[in-house]
Structure formats: structure tokens, C-alpha cells
Coordinates of C-alpha atoms and ligand atoms in Angstrom, one line a residue:
X1004 CA 49.4 106.8 60.6
X1005 CA 50.3 104.2 63.4
X1006 CA 47.7 103.9 65.8
X1007 CA 49.6 103.1 68.7
X1008 CA 51.6 105.2 71.3
X1009 CA 54.0 103.6 74.0
X1010 CA 54.5 104.8 77.4
X1011 CA 57.4 103.3 79.7
X1012 CA 57.4 104.3 83.4
X1013 CA 59.4 102.9 86.2
X1014 CA 58.7 103.2 89.7
X1015 CA 62.1 104.5 90.6
X1016 CA 62.4 107.1 87.8
X1017 CA 60.6 110.1 89.3
X1018 CA 60.0 113.7 88.5
X1019 CA 59.0 114.7 91.9
X1020 CA 56.2 114.5 94.5
X1021 CA 53.2 116.6 93.4
X1022 CA 52.9 119.7 95.7
X1023 CA 49.1 119.5 96.4
X1024 CA 49.0 123.2 95.7
X1025 CA 49.2 122.6 92.0
X1026 CA 45.5 122.0 92.2
X1027 CA 44.8 125.4 93.7
X1028 CA 42.5 127.9 92.4
X1029 CA 41.6 131.8 92.3
X1030 CA 38.7 133.9 93.5
X1031 CA 39.0 137.5 92.6
X1032 CA 36.7 140.4 93.3
X1033 CA 35.6 140.2 89.6
X1034 CA 32.1 139.8 88.1
X1035 CA 30.1 137.3 89.9
X1036 CA 33.1 135.4 91.4
X1037 CA 32.2 136.6 95.1
X1038 CA 28.8 138.2 94.8
X1039 CA 26.2 135.6 93.7
X1040 CA 29.0 133.2 93.2
X1041 CA 30.5 132.0 96.6
X1042 CA 28.4 134.6 98.6
X1043 CA 24.9 135.3 98.3
X1044 CA 22.9 136.2 101.4
X1045 CA 19.4 135.3 101.3
X1046 CA 19.8 132.3 98.8
X1047 CA 18.1 129.5 99.7
X1048 CA 21.4 127.4 100.1
X1049 CA 23.1 130.2 102.0
X1050 CA 24.6 129.6 105.5
X1051 CA 24.5 132.0 108.3
X1052 CA 27.5 134.0 106.7
X1053 CA 25.9 134.1 103.5
X1054 CA 28.2 131.5 101.8
X1055 CA 26.3 129.3 99.3
X1056 CA 26.7 125.7 100.4
X1057 CA 26.0 124.3 97.2
X1058 CA 29.0 126.0 95.6
X1059 CA 31.0 125.1 98.9
X1060 CA 30.0 121.3 98.2
X1061 CA 31.5 121.5 94.7
X1062 CA 34.5 123.1 95.7
X1063 CA 35.1 120.6 98.5
X1064 CA 34.4 117.8 96.1
X1065 CA 37.4 119.4 93.7
X1066 CA 39.4 119.2 96.9
X1067 CA 41.1 122.7 96.3
X1068 CA 44.0 122.9 98.2
X1069 CA 44.9 126.6 98.1
X1070 CA 42.9 129.7 96.7
X1071 CA 44.6 132.9 95.6
X1072 CA 42.8 136.1 96.5
X1073 CA 41.5 139.0 96.1
X1074 CA 43.0 139.7 92.5
X1075 CA 44.1 139.7 89.9
X1076 CA 43.9 143.2 88.5
X1077 CA 41.6 144.0 91.2
X1078 CA 44.1 143.7 93.9
X1079 CA 46.2 146.7 92.2
X1080 CA 43.6 149.3 93.3
X1081 CA 42.5 147.5 96.4
X1082 CA 42.6 149.1 99.9
X1083 CA 42.3 146.0 102.0
X1084 CA 41.2 147.9 105.1
X1085 CA 37.8 148.6 103.0
X1086 CA 36.9 145.0 103.6
X1087 CA 37.4 144.8 107.3
X1088 CA 35.4 145.8 110.4
X1089 CA 31.6 146.3 110.6
X1090 CA 30.0 145.7 107.2
X1091 CA 27.5 148.8 107.6
X1092 CA 30.6 151.2 107.8
X1093 CA 32.7 149.7 104.9
X1094 CA 32.9 152.3 101.8
X1095 CA 31.6 151.5 98.1
X1096 CA 34.2 152.2 95.7
X1097 CA 34.7 152.8 92.0
X1098 CA 36.5 149.3 91.1
X1099 CA 38.8 150.6 88.3
X1100 CA 40.3 147.4 87.0
X1101 CA 37.1 146.0 85.8
X1102 CA 35.0 149.3 86.0
X1103 CA 32.6 147.8 88.6
X1104 CA 31.1 149.0 91.8
X1105 CA 32.8 147.5 94.9
X1106 CA 30.6 147.5 98.0
X1107 CA 33.2 145.6 100.2
X1108 CA 30.4 143.5 101.7
X1109 CA 32.8 140.6 101.6
X1110 CA 36.4 141.2 102.4
X1111 CA 39.5 139.6 104.1
X1112 CA 37.8 138.0 107.2
X1113 CA 34.7 136.9 105.3
X1114 CA 37.4 135.3 102.8
X1115 CA 39.3 133.5 105.7
X1116 CA 36.1 132.2 107.2
X1117 CA 34.9 130.9 103.8
X1118 CA 38.4 129.2 103.2
X1119 CA 38.3 127.5 106.4
X1120 CA 34.9 126.1 105.5
X1121 CA 36.1 124.9 102.0
X1122 CA 39.2 123.3 103.3
X1123 CA 41.5 125.6 101.4
X1124 CA 44.6 127.4 102.3
X1125 CA 44.7 131.2 101.5
X1126 CA 47.2 132.8 99.2
X1127 CA 47.0 136.4 99.5
X1128 CA 48.0 138.9 97.0
X1129 CA 49.0 142.3 98.2
X1130 CA 48.5 145.6 96.2
X1131 CA 51.9 146.9 94.6
X1132 CA 50.2 149.0 92.1
X1133 CA 48.5 152.1 93.9
X1134 CA 50.3 151.0 97.4
X1135 CA 53.3 149.6 98.6
X1136 CA 55.3 148.6 101.7
X1137 CA 53.3 150.5 104.5
X1138 CA 49.9 148.8 103.2
X1139 CA 51.5 145.5 102.9
X1140 CA 53.1 145.5 106.4
X1141 CA 50.1 146.7 108.2
X1142 CA 48.0 143.7 106.4
X1143 CA 50.3 141.1 107.5
X1144 CA 50.4 142.5 111.0
X1145 CA 46.7 142.1 110.9
X1146 CA 46.6 138.7 109.7
X1147 CA 49.7 137.0 111.1
X1148 CA 50.7 138.8 114.2
X1149 CA 49.5 137.5 117.5
X1150 CA 48.5 140.6 119.5
X1151 CA 49.5 143.7 121.4
X1152 CA 50.0 145.9 118.4
X1153 CA 47.6 148.3 116.5
X1154 CA 46.7 146.1 113.5
X1155 CA 46.7 142.6 115.4
X1156 CA 44.7 144.1 118.0
X1157 CA 42.1 145.6 115.5
X1158 CA 41.7 142.0 114.3
X1159 CA 40.9 140.8 117.8
X1160 CA 38.4 143.6 118.1
X1161 CA 36.7 142.7 115.0
X1162 CA 36.2 139.2 116.4
X1163 CA 39.2 137.1 115.1
X1164 CA 41.1 136.5 118.2
X1165 CA 43.8 134.0 116.5
X1166 CA 46.2 135.0 114.0
X1167 CA 45.6 133.4 110.6
X1168 CA 49.2 132.7 109.9
X1169 CA 48.8 133.0 106.2
X1170 CA 51.6 131.5 104.7
X1171 CA 51.8 132.4 101.0
X1172 CA 51.7 135.7 99.6
X1173 CA 51.7 137.3 96.0
X1174 CA 53.7 140.6 95.7
X1175 CA 51.3 142.1 93.5
X1176 CA 49.8 141.2 90.2
X1177 CA 51.0 141.3 86.6
X1178 CA 52.8 144.2 87.1
X1179 CA 54.6 144.1 83.6
X1180 CA 51.1 144.8 81.9
X1181 CA 50.3 148.2 80.8
X1182 CA 46.7 147.5 81.9
X1183 CA 47.7 147.1 85.5
X1184 CA 46.8 150.0 87.7
X1185 CA 50.1 151.3 88.7
X1186 CA 52.0 149.4 86.1
X1187 CA 55.7 149.3 86.5
X1188 CA 59.1 148.9 84.7
X1189 CA 61.1 145.7 85.7
X1190 CA 63.5 148.0 87.5
X1191 CA 60.7 149.9 89.5
X1192 CA 58.7 146.6 90.4
X1193 CA 61.8 144.5 91.4
X1194 CA 62.9 147.3 93.7
X1195 CA 59.5 147.7 95.3
X1196 CA 58.9 144.0 95.5
X1197 CA 62.4 143.5 97.1
X1198 CA 61.9 146.0 99.7
X1199 CA 58.1 144.9 100.1
X1200 CA 59.3 141.4 100.9
X1201 CA 61.9 142.3 103.3
X1202 CA 59.4 144.4 105.4
X1203 CA 57.1 141.6 105.3
X1204 CA 59.5 139.1 106.6
X1205 CA 60.1 141.4 109.3
X1206 CA 56.6 140.9 110.5
X1207 CA 56.7 137.1 109.9
X1208 CA 59.8 135.4 108.9
X1209 CA 57.8 132.2 108.1
X1210 CA 55.9 133.4 104.9
X1211 CA 56.7 132.4 101.6
X1212 CA 56.4 135.1 98.6
X1213 CA 55.7 134.7 95.1
X1214 CA 57.3 137.5 92.7
X1215 CA 55.5 138.6 89.6
X1216 CA 56.8 137.2 86.1
X1217 CA 55.3 138.2 83.0
X1218 CA 51.6 138.3 82.3
X1219 CA 52.3 135.7 79.5
X1220 CA 54.9 134.7 77.4
X1221 CA 54.2 136.8 74.4
X1222 CA 54.8 140.1 76.4
X1223 CA 57.3 142.3 74.8
X1224 CA 59.3 142.2 78.0
X1225 CA 59.2 138.3 78.8
X1226 CA 62.3 137.1 79.7
X1227 CA 64.2 140.4 80.4
X1228 CA 61.6 141.2 82.7
X1229 CA 62.1 137.8 84.7
X1230 CA 65.9 138.3 84.7
X1231 CA 65.5 142.0 86.0
X1232 CA 62.9 141.4 88.6
X1233 CA 64.8 138.2 90.0
X1234 CA 68.0 140.3 90.0
X1235 CA 66.5 142.5 92.5
X1236 CA 64.4 139.9 94.3
X1237 CA 66.3 136.5 94.2
X1238 CA 67.2 136.4 97.9
X1239 CA 63.7 137.6 99.3
X1240 CA 61.2 135.2 97.2
X1241 CA 60.4 131.6 96.8
X1242 CA 58.5 131.6 93.6
X1243 CA 58.1 133.4 90.4
X1244 CA 54.6 133.7 88.9
X1245 CA 53.5 132.5 85.4
X1246 CA 50.1 133.3 83.7
X1247 CA 48.7 131.9 80.4
X1248 CA 45.4 131.9 79.1
X1249 CA 44.5 129.7 75.9
X1250 CA 41.7 130.1 73.2
X1251 CA 40.3 128.8 70.0
X1252 CA 40.0 132.0 68.5
X1253 CA 40.5 130.8 64.6
X1254 CA 38.3 127.8 65.4
X1255 CA 41.3 125.4 64.4
X1256 CA 41.1 122.4 66.8
X1257 CA 44.3 121.1 65.7
X1258 CA 46.4 124.1 66.6
X1259 CA 44.3 124.7 69.9
X1260 CA 45.1 121.3 71.3
X1261 CA 48.6 121.9 70.4
X1262 CA 48.8 125.2 72.3
X1263 CA 49.9 123.3 75.6
X1264 CA 53.3 122.6 73.9
X1265 CA 53.9 126.3 73.9
X1266 CA 52.9 126.1 77.7
X1267 CA 55.7 123.8 78.2
X1268 CA 58.2 126.0 76.2
X1269 CA 57.1 128.9 78.6
X1270 CA 57.7 126.7 81.6
X1271 CA 61.3 125.6 80.4
X1272 CA 62.2 129.2 79.8
X1273 CA 61.2 130.4 83.2
X1274 CA 63.0 127.7 84.8
X1275 CA 66.2 128.6 82.5
X1276 CA 65.8 132.3 83.7
X1277 CA 65.6 131.4 87.7
X1278 CA 68.8 129.1 87.0
X1279 CA 70.7 131.7 85.1
X1280 CA 70.0 134.3 88.1
X1281 CA 70.9 131.6 90.6
X1282 CA 74.1 131.0 88.8
X1283 CA 75.1 134.6 88.4
X1284 CA 74.3 135.3 92.2
X1285 CA 76.3 132.1 93.1
X1286 CA 73.3 131.2 95.0
X1287 CA 72.5 127.9 96.7
X1288 CA 68.6 128.5 96.5
X1289 CA 66.4 127.3 94.0
X1290 CA 63.5 129.1 92.8
X1291 CA 60.1 127.5 92.2
X1292 CA 57.4 128.2 89.8
X1293 CA 54.0 129.4 90.8
X1294 CA 51.6 129.1 87.7
X1295 CA 48.9 131.0 89.5
X1296 CA 46.8 131.9 86.5
X1297 CA 45.8 129.3 84.1
X1298 CA 42.9 128.4 81.7
X1299 CA 41.0 128.8 78.6
X1300 CA 39.7 132.4 78.3
X1301 CA 38.3 133.7 75.1
X1302 CA 34.5 132.9 74.8
X1303 CA 33.3 135.9 76.6
X1304 CA 35.6 138.5 75.3
X1305 CA 33.3 140.2 72.9
X1306 CA 30.3 140.0 75.3
X1307 CA 32.5 141.7 77.9
X1308 CA 33.0 144.7 75.7
X1309 CA 29.3 145.4 75.8
X1310 CA 29.0 145.5 79.7
X1311 CA 28.0 149.1 81.0
X1312 CA 30.4 150.1 83.7
X1313 CA 29.7 150.7 87.4
X1314 CA 27.3 148.1 88.4
X1315 CA 27.8 145.5 91.2
X1316 CA 28.8 142.0 90.2
X1317 CA 28.3 142.4 86.4
X1318 CA 28.3 139.4 84.1
X1319 CA 31.9 139.4 83.2
X1320 CA 34.3 136.7 81.8
X1321 CA 31.5 134.2 82.1
X1322 CA 33.1 131.7 79.7
X1323 CA 30.7 128.8 78.7
X1324 CA 33.2 125.9 78.2
X1325 CA 32.9 123.4 75.5
X1326 CA 34.1 119.8 75.2
X1327 CA 37.2 120.8 73.5
X1328 CA 38.1 123.4 76.1
X1329 CA 38.0 120.4 78.6
X1330 CA 40.7 118.4 76.6
X1331 CA 43.0 121.6 76.5
X1332 CA 42.6 121.9 80.5
X1333 CA 43.6 118.1 80.7
X1334 CA 46.5 118.8 78.4
X1335 CA 47.6 121.8 80.4
X1336 CA 47.4 119.5 83.8
X1337 CA 49.5 116.9 81.9
X1338 CA 52.1 119.9 81.3
X1339 CA 52.0 120.9 85.0
X1340 CA 52.7 117.2 86.1
X1341 CA 55.5 116.9 83.8
X1342 CA 57.2 120.0 85.6
X1343 CA 56.2 118.9 89.0
X1344 CA 59.8 119.3 90.1
X1345 CA 59.8 123.1 89.8
X1346 CA 56.0 124.1 89.5
X1347 CA 54.8 123.8 93.2
X1348 CA 51.8 126.1 93.0
X1349 CA 49.5 126.3 90.1
X1350 CA 45.7 128.1 90.3
X1351 CA 43.2 127.4 87.6
X1352 CA 41.7 130.8 87.4
X1353 CA 39.2 131.2 88.4
X1354 CA 36.9 129.1 90.5
X1355 CA 33.3 130.3 90.4
X1356 CA 31.4 132.2 87.4
X1357 CA 34.4 134.0 86.3
X1358 CA 36.4 131.7 83.6
X1359 CA 35.4 128.9 85.9
X1360 CA 34.7 125.2 86.4
X1361 CA 31.6 126.3 88.7
X1362 CA 28.9 128.2 87.4
X1363 CA 26.0 129.7 89.5
X1364 CA 22.6 131.5 88.6
X1365 CA 21.6 134.2 91.3
X1366 CA 18.9 132.7 93.4
X1367 CA 19.3 129.5 91.4
X1368 CA 21.5 126.4 91.0
X1369 CA 25.1 125.7 90.8
X1370 CA 26.6 123.4 88.1
X1371 CA 29.7 121.9 86.8
X1372 CA 31.2 123.1 83.6
X1373 CA 33.0 120.8 81.1
X1374 CA 36.5 121.7 82.6
X1375 CA 35.5 120.9 85.9
X1376 CA 36.2 117.1 85.3
X1377 CA 39.8 116.9 84.1
X1378 CA 40.5 119.3 87.2
X1379 CA 38.5 117.0 89.5
X1380 CA 40.3 114.0 88.3
X1381 CA 43.8 115.5 88.5
X1382 CA 43.2 116.8 92.0
X1383 CA 41.6 113.5 93.2
X1384 CA 44.1 111.0 91.6
X1385 CA 47.2 113.0 90.9
X1386 CA 48.4 113.3 94.4
X1387 CA 51.7 111.3 94.7
X1388 CA 55.1 110.9 92.7
X1389 CA 54.9 111.7 89.1
X1390 CA 57.0 109.2 87.3
X1391 CA 59.2 110.5 84.4
X1392 CA 57.5 109.3 81.3
X1393 CA 59.3 107.9 78.1
X1394 CA 56.4 108.4 75.7
X1395 CA 56.7 107.5 71.9
X1396 CA 53.6 108.7 69.9
X1397 CA 52.8 109.3 66.2
X1398 CA 52.9 113.2 65.6
X1399 CA 51.0 115.8 63.5
X1400 CA 51.8 119.2 62.1
X1401 CA 49.8 122.3 61.5
X1402 CA 50.7 125.8 60.1
X1403 CA 51.7 126.9 63.5
X1404 CA 53.1 123.5 65.3
X1405 CA 55.5 121.1 64.4
X1406 CA 55.7 117.5 65.7
X1407 CA 52.8 117.4 68.2
X1408 CA 52.2 114.2 69.9
X1409 CA 48.8 112.7 69.2
X1410 CA 49.0 111.2 72.6
X1411 CA 50.0 113.1 75.7
X1412 CA 50.2 110.9 78.9
X1413 CA 51.9 111.0 82.4
X1414 CA 51.7 108.6 85.3
X1415 CA 51.2 109.5 89.0
X1416 CA 52.1 106.9 91.7
X1417 CA 49.8 107.3 94.7
X1418 CA 51.4 108.4 98.1
X1419 CA 50.9 105.0 99.5
X1420 CA 52.3 103.4 96.1
X1421 CA 49.2 101.2 96.0
X1422 CA 47.7 102.8 93.0
X1423 CA 49.2 104.4 89.6
X1424 CA 47.0 106.7 87.6
X1425 CA 47.6 107.2 84.1
X1426 CA 46.4 110.7 82.6
X1427 CA 46.0 110.9 78.7
X1428 CA 44.7 112.7 75.9
X1429 CA 43.9 111.6 72.4
X1430 CA 44.4 114.7 70.1
X1431 CA 43.4 112.7 67.1
X1432 CA 40.2 114.1 65.6
X1433 CA 39.7 110.9 63.8
X1434 CA 41.4 107.9 65.3
X1435 CA 40.9 106.1 68.4
X1436 CA 44.6 105.1 69.3
X1437 CA 46.0 102.5 71.8
X1438 CA 48.5 103.4 74.5
X1439 CA 50.6 100.4 75.5
X1440 CA 52.0 101.1 78.9
X1441 CA 55.1 99.3 80.5
X1442 CA 55.1 99.9 84.1
X1443 CA 58.4 98.7 85.7
X1444 CA 59.2 97.9 89.1
X1445 CA 55.6 98.0 90.5
X1446 CA 54.7 94.3 90.4
X1447 CA 51.7 93.2 89.0
X1448 CA 48.8 95.5 88.3
X1449 CA 45.0 95.2 88.0
X1450 CA 42.4 97.8 86.6
X1451 CA 40.5 99.9 89.1
X1452 CA 38.7 101.7 86.3
X1453 CA 39.0 103.7 83.1
X1454 CA 37.5 107.0 83.3
X1455 CA 36.8 108.7 79.9
X1456 CA 35.6 112.2 79.1
X1457 CA 34.6 112.1 75.3
X1458 CA 31.5 113.7 73.4
X1459 CA 30.4 113.5 69.8
X1460 CA 30.1 117.3 69.6
X1461 CA 33.4 119.1 70.3
X1462 CA 31.5 122.4 71.1
X1463 CA 29.2 120.8 73.5
X1464 CA 28.6 122.5 76.9
X1465 CA 27.0 122.1 80.2
X1466 CA 24.3 124.7 81.3
X1467 CA 21.8 125.2 84.1
X1468 CA 19.1 123.3 81.9
X1469 CA 21.5 120.6 80.8
X1470 CA 24.1 120.2 83.2
X1471 CA 25.2 116.8 82.5
X1472 CA 25.4 117.1 78.8
X1473 CA 29.3 116.5 78.9
X1474 CA 30.4 114.3 81.9
X1475 CA 32.8 111.3 82.4
X1476 CA 31.9 107.7 82.2
X1477 CA 34.1 104.6 83.5
X1478 CA 33.6 102.3 80.7
X1479 CA 36.9 103.0 79.0
X1480 CA 38.5 99.9 77.6
X1481 CA 41.9 98.8 79.3
X1482 CA 43.3 95.4 79.6
X1483 CA 46.1 94.6 82.0
X1484 CA 48.7 91.7 82.0
X1485 CA 51.2 91.6 84.7
X1486 CA 53.1 94.9 84.6
X1487 CA 51.8 95.9 81.2
X1488 CA 48.3 97.8 80.5
X1489 CA 46.8 98.3 76.9
X1490 CA 44.4 101.2 77.0
X1491 CA 42.1 102.4 74.1
X1492 CA 42.0 106.1 73.7
X1493 CA 38.9 107.2 71.7
X1494 CA 39.5 110.3 69.4
X1495 CA 39.4 113.4 71.1
X1496 CA 39.2 112.2 74.6
X1497 CA 40.5 112.7 78.1
X1498 CA 41.3 109.5 80.1
X1499 CA 41.9 108.5 83.5
X1500 CA 43.1 104.9 83.8
X1501 CA 43.5 103.9 87.4
X1502 CA 45.6 100.8 88.1
X1503 CA 46.1 99.0 91.5
X1504 CA 49.3 97.6 92.5
X1505 CA 49.0 93.7 93.4
X1506 CA 51.7 93.1 96.1
Ligands
LIG2071 O1 41.7 136.1 85.6 C1 41.4 137.4 85.3 C2 42.5 138.3 84.9 O2 43.5 137.8 84.0 C3 43.2 138.7 86.2 O3 42.5 139.6 86.9 C4 44.6 139.1 85.8 O4 45.6 138.9 86.5 C5 44.8 138.5 84.4 O5 44.9 139.4 83.3

């Protein structure tokens, strides 16, 4: 096996500018995401609103630009009105999606105050499971209308004088899934989504809307669902959603690391369907993709079966991530970068405690899971223009995947064009590899740093007791000569090679 891969980039060969919102995330009323995650009155780190400052600091460090809320499956049974007004008057409900107790101590206005503190934009999902047009138009009147109407004046009465002007809205969640409260056929959902979109735009024409695609690409209705739903909604929406969770269920690392190749096929298929509907409608409009749930999710599945129903903030979906999961998250991010021309929004699902990069203990600390790091690096150094890669890598084959690149890599030129960052994963389990990079039309380059996430133990985790077991160092070996860089990529590693453009 040759141990070298080659990457050719050119300043003038561009995929697209990254929309910052591809570094988005998600907070659902699920398990301990909200209660004892971002919100824990009485915690030593809680501010006057009960928001955990230690958690807010970690989120600010990630520079999360947009956060989807309040679900997820939760939203399909949610009455948004339960979460507004005086807290002591809010009802406690049976929450059917996760079979928990929802006290509604935290609701819309608390979420909006919290997003303002962490510097993120909201992405609000509406309930198209048990509810529909009427609840949606009232909600957007409450959030976005300046005043002089029942719902906007109620917002003012609740102490929020200015409209929030929430721009990005999801028309329900995973409505193709039989597990969804109020599950619908593509015809039923497509019609409802179109009419709801029209009503919401009547209240605020400046919003943008995400219609539900399939819950994942293995759904029996995948592709037909997208085509039917878009045939009803194409003119009224801006994005279609994709969701995908990966897992190493068979403990086969070679297969697991190759799973992101399927994610790429999924993205290409959804783009093709959008463009098919565009052609059929003779439309001038291009539809974009909102990959608004993606991550690794499988570690907690068995444990979750044992959780007794009807408790408040139970420990659900608390995946403890391994080092190999961090590599998969890195590969997923590279896949999203490759499609920056069509994927405009993406949400790592989720943000705190529930399949999350950040974990907390009630009354205790907050720490970074292994997957925090690739997400952090992408968000920090991946803003700019994604360059179209010509990548030549040796490949491997498994029982499930053919022609898998040992090396995956992408380059992002910073907005001021003074830096170029290469993100690369070496999937090889036994060989370090060299990545020879030729970077044309950028002038001479020098190395800022080569960050590496690597670990002897692929199953290594970070815990409250040992939060720094898996963490990156910046002693990676890259040599630069003129417009060429030679990066050594250790076996099984995530690499961030930061290069400065010398004028
Ligand atoms: O993120 C966890 C769950 O995964 C969400 O509630 C749902 O939309 C998806 O199935």
C-alpha cells in the first residue's frame, strides 16, 4: 500500500463560501439537555436566570451560530403556549415522545434569552404533529410581530417588548417516521406544510422555512417522500431537512469510518431530488439543504430501554463518546464542507448531555466529550471559502464498502484570504500517511500550527473524573516549501493544518 495521498487546491477553484450556520447545533426538551444541562437554577454556576455559566462558556468557545429548538420528536406533541407567561402558572404535562414529565419551567422566552447570551441565532421548530396552521400563525405573531395584536401584546405583557424577528423555522420534525406523534403520509404532510408556510409568511414575509425530508436515507419512503413533499411545498420553502446518525454497532472500525461515504451519497441524492422538482416546476429557485440533525448515536440505546417513564429530566441518550467517534464526526464535517454550495445549515445533534459534545453533572462540572474537538476546529477555522479538492488517496475495501479513501481532506480559505486550513482524517488503522498538498495561486505559505487529535486507545473517552483523556495537541509534523505542504498524518487521526499566506 502506498503511504502517500495528494491534495491539489487552487484559490480560484471554489465550492462555495461556508454558511456559518453549518456549525449549528440543537437543544431539545429531551433528557437533561435543558434541565440540569443548560438550565439549572441553584447550581453554583447558575446566573440570575438559572442558566449555567460554565455551559454557556463552552458553547461560546464553540461559536455555535444557530441552535434548533425545542425538538426533535418533542415538538410534535408540544403546546408552545405552555412555556410562556408566569412560570408558576405553567402546566406540567406528560411528554409523549420521550415519556417524560415536562414542567415547562423553561420555554420560549427563556430559550430566546439564553441564545442571546450564548451569541446564537434561534431555529424554531413548529408542531405539525398534533397541531397545525393556527398554532403556527399564533406563535409567529407572538415572536415576530411588533405589537398591536393579541399575541404580540401578550409577549410585551410577558416582559419582552421587542419582537424577536426569528428568521429560520422548521415545519415540523421527521413527519415521515411512524414513531412521530401525528405521523403523516407525504401527501398529508406536504399539503399541511405548504399551507402552514403560506400562513406563516403572511405574518412575516422575511422568514425562511425548512420542510421535513426523510428521517434518514434508509427509510422505506426515502426519495419518494422528498419528491412528493417538494411537489407541494417547493415554492413556499427554502430548505429541505436531512437527518443521519451513525454508530459502530458491529464494532467494525473499517466499516464505521467508511459510513460517511454513505452520508455523501445521501446528500447527493437529496440534491438530485430537489433539482428534479425544480426542473419539473420550471422553477428558477434553487432549494438548499438543512442537515439539521447529524451525529453519532448508539452507545446509549440499550440503557435507554431501561429508563422508567414519567420522570423529569431522565438520563436519556447520554452517549459517552470514544476517540473513534471523534474521527467519524471529523469525517462528517469534511463531508458537509464538500457540499457547502448546497448545505447551508447543519446542526450537530445535540449540544448538551443528549448525544452531545458537552456533558454536565447536576450540581457538578461540565466537560468536553471527544467529539467536541473536531466540531470546535471546524467552527473556529472552517469559516471562509471551501476550495474544490482534487484528492488522490490509496483506498481500502470492506464487506460493506468499496474504494474507501484512507485519507479524506478538504481546505478552507479564510474570509480575509490570509490563512488556509486543511482538515484531514487518516482512516488507516496501522499506517501513518503523508499528505502532499499543492496549493496553487495563493503565493508562498508558512505553517501556523498542525493540530492533531490522536489516541492509543480507539475506545478512549473523556469523563468528569478524566476530562482531558482525549484532547488535541499542536505538535503535528508539517513542512512547508513555497506553495507546497507535506503533512504527516498519524494512523487514525484528525488533523487541522493551519497555513498562513505570505504576501
Ligand atoms: O436527536 C434525537 C432525536 O432524533 C430527535 O428528537 C428526532 O428528531 C430524531 O429521531
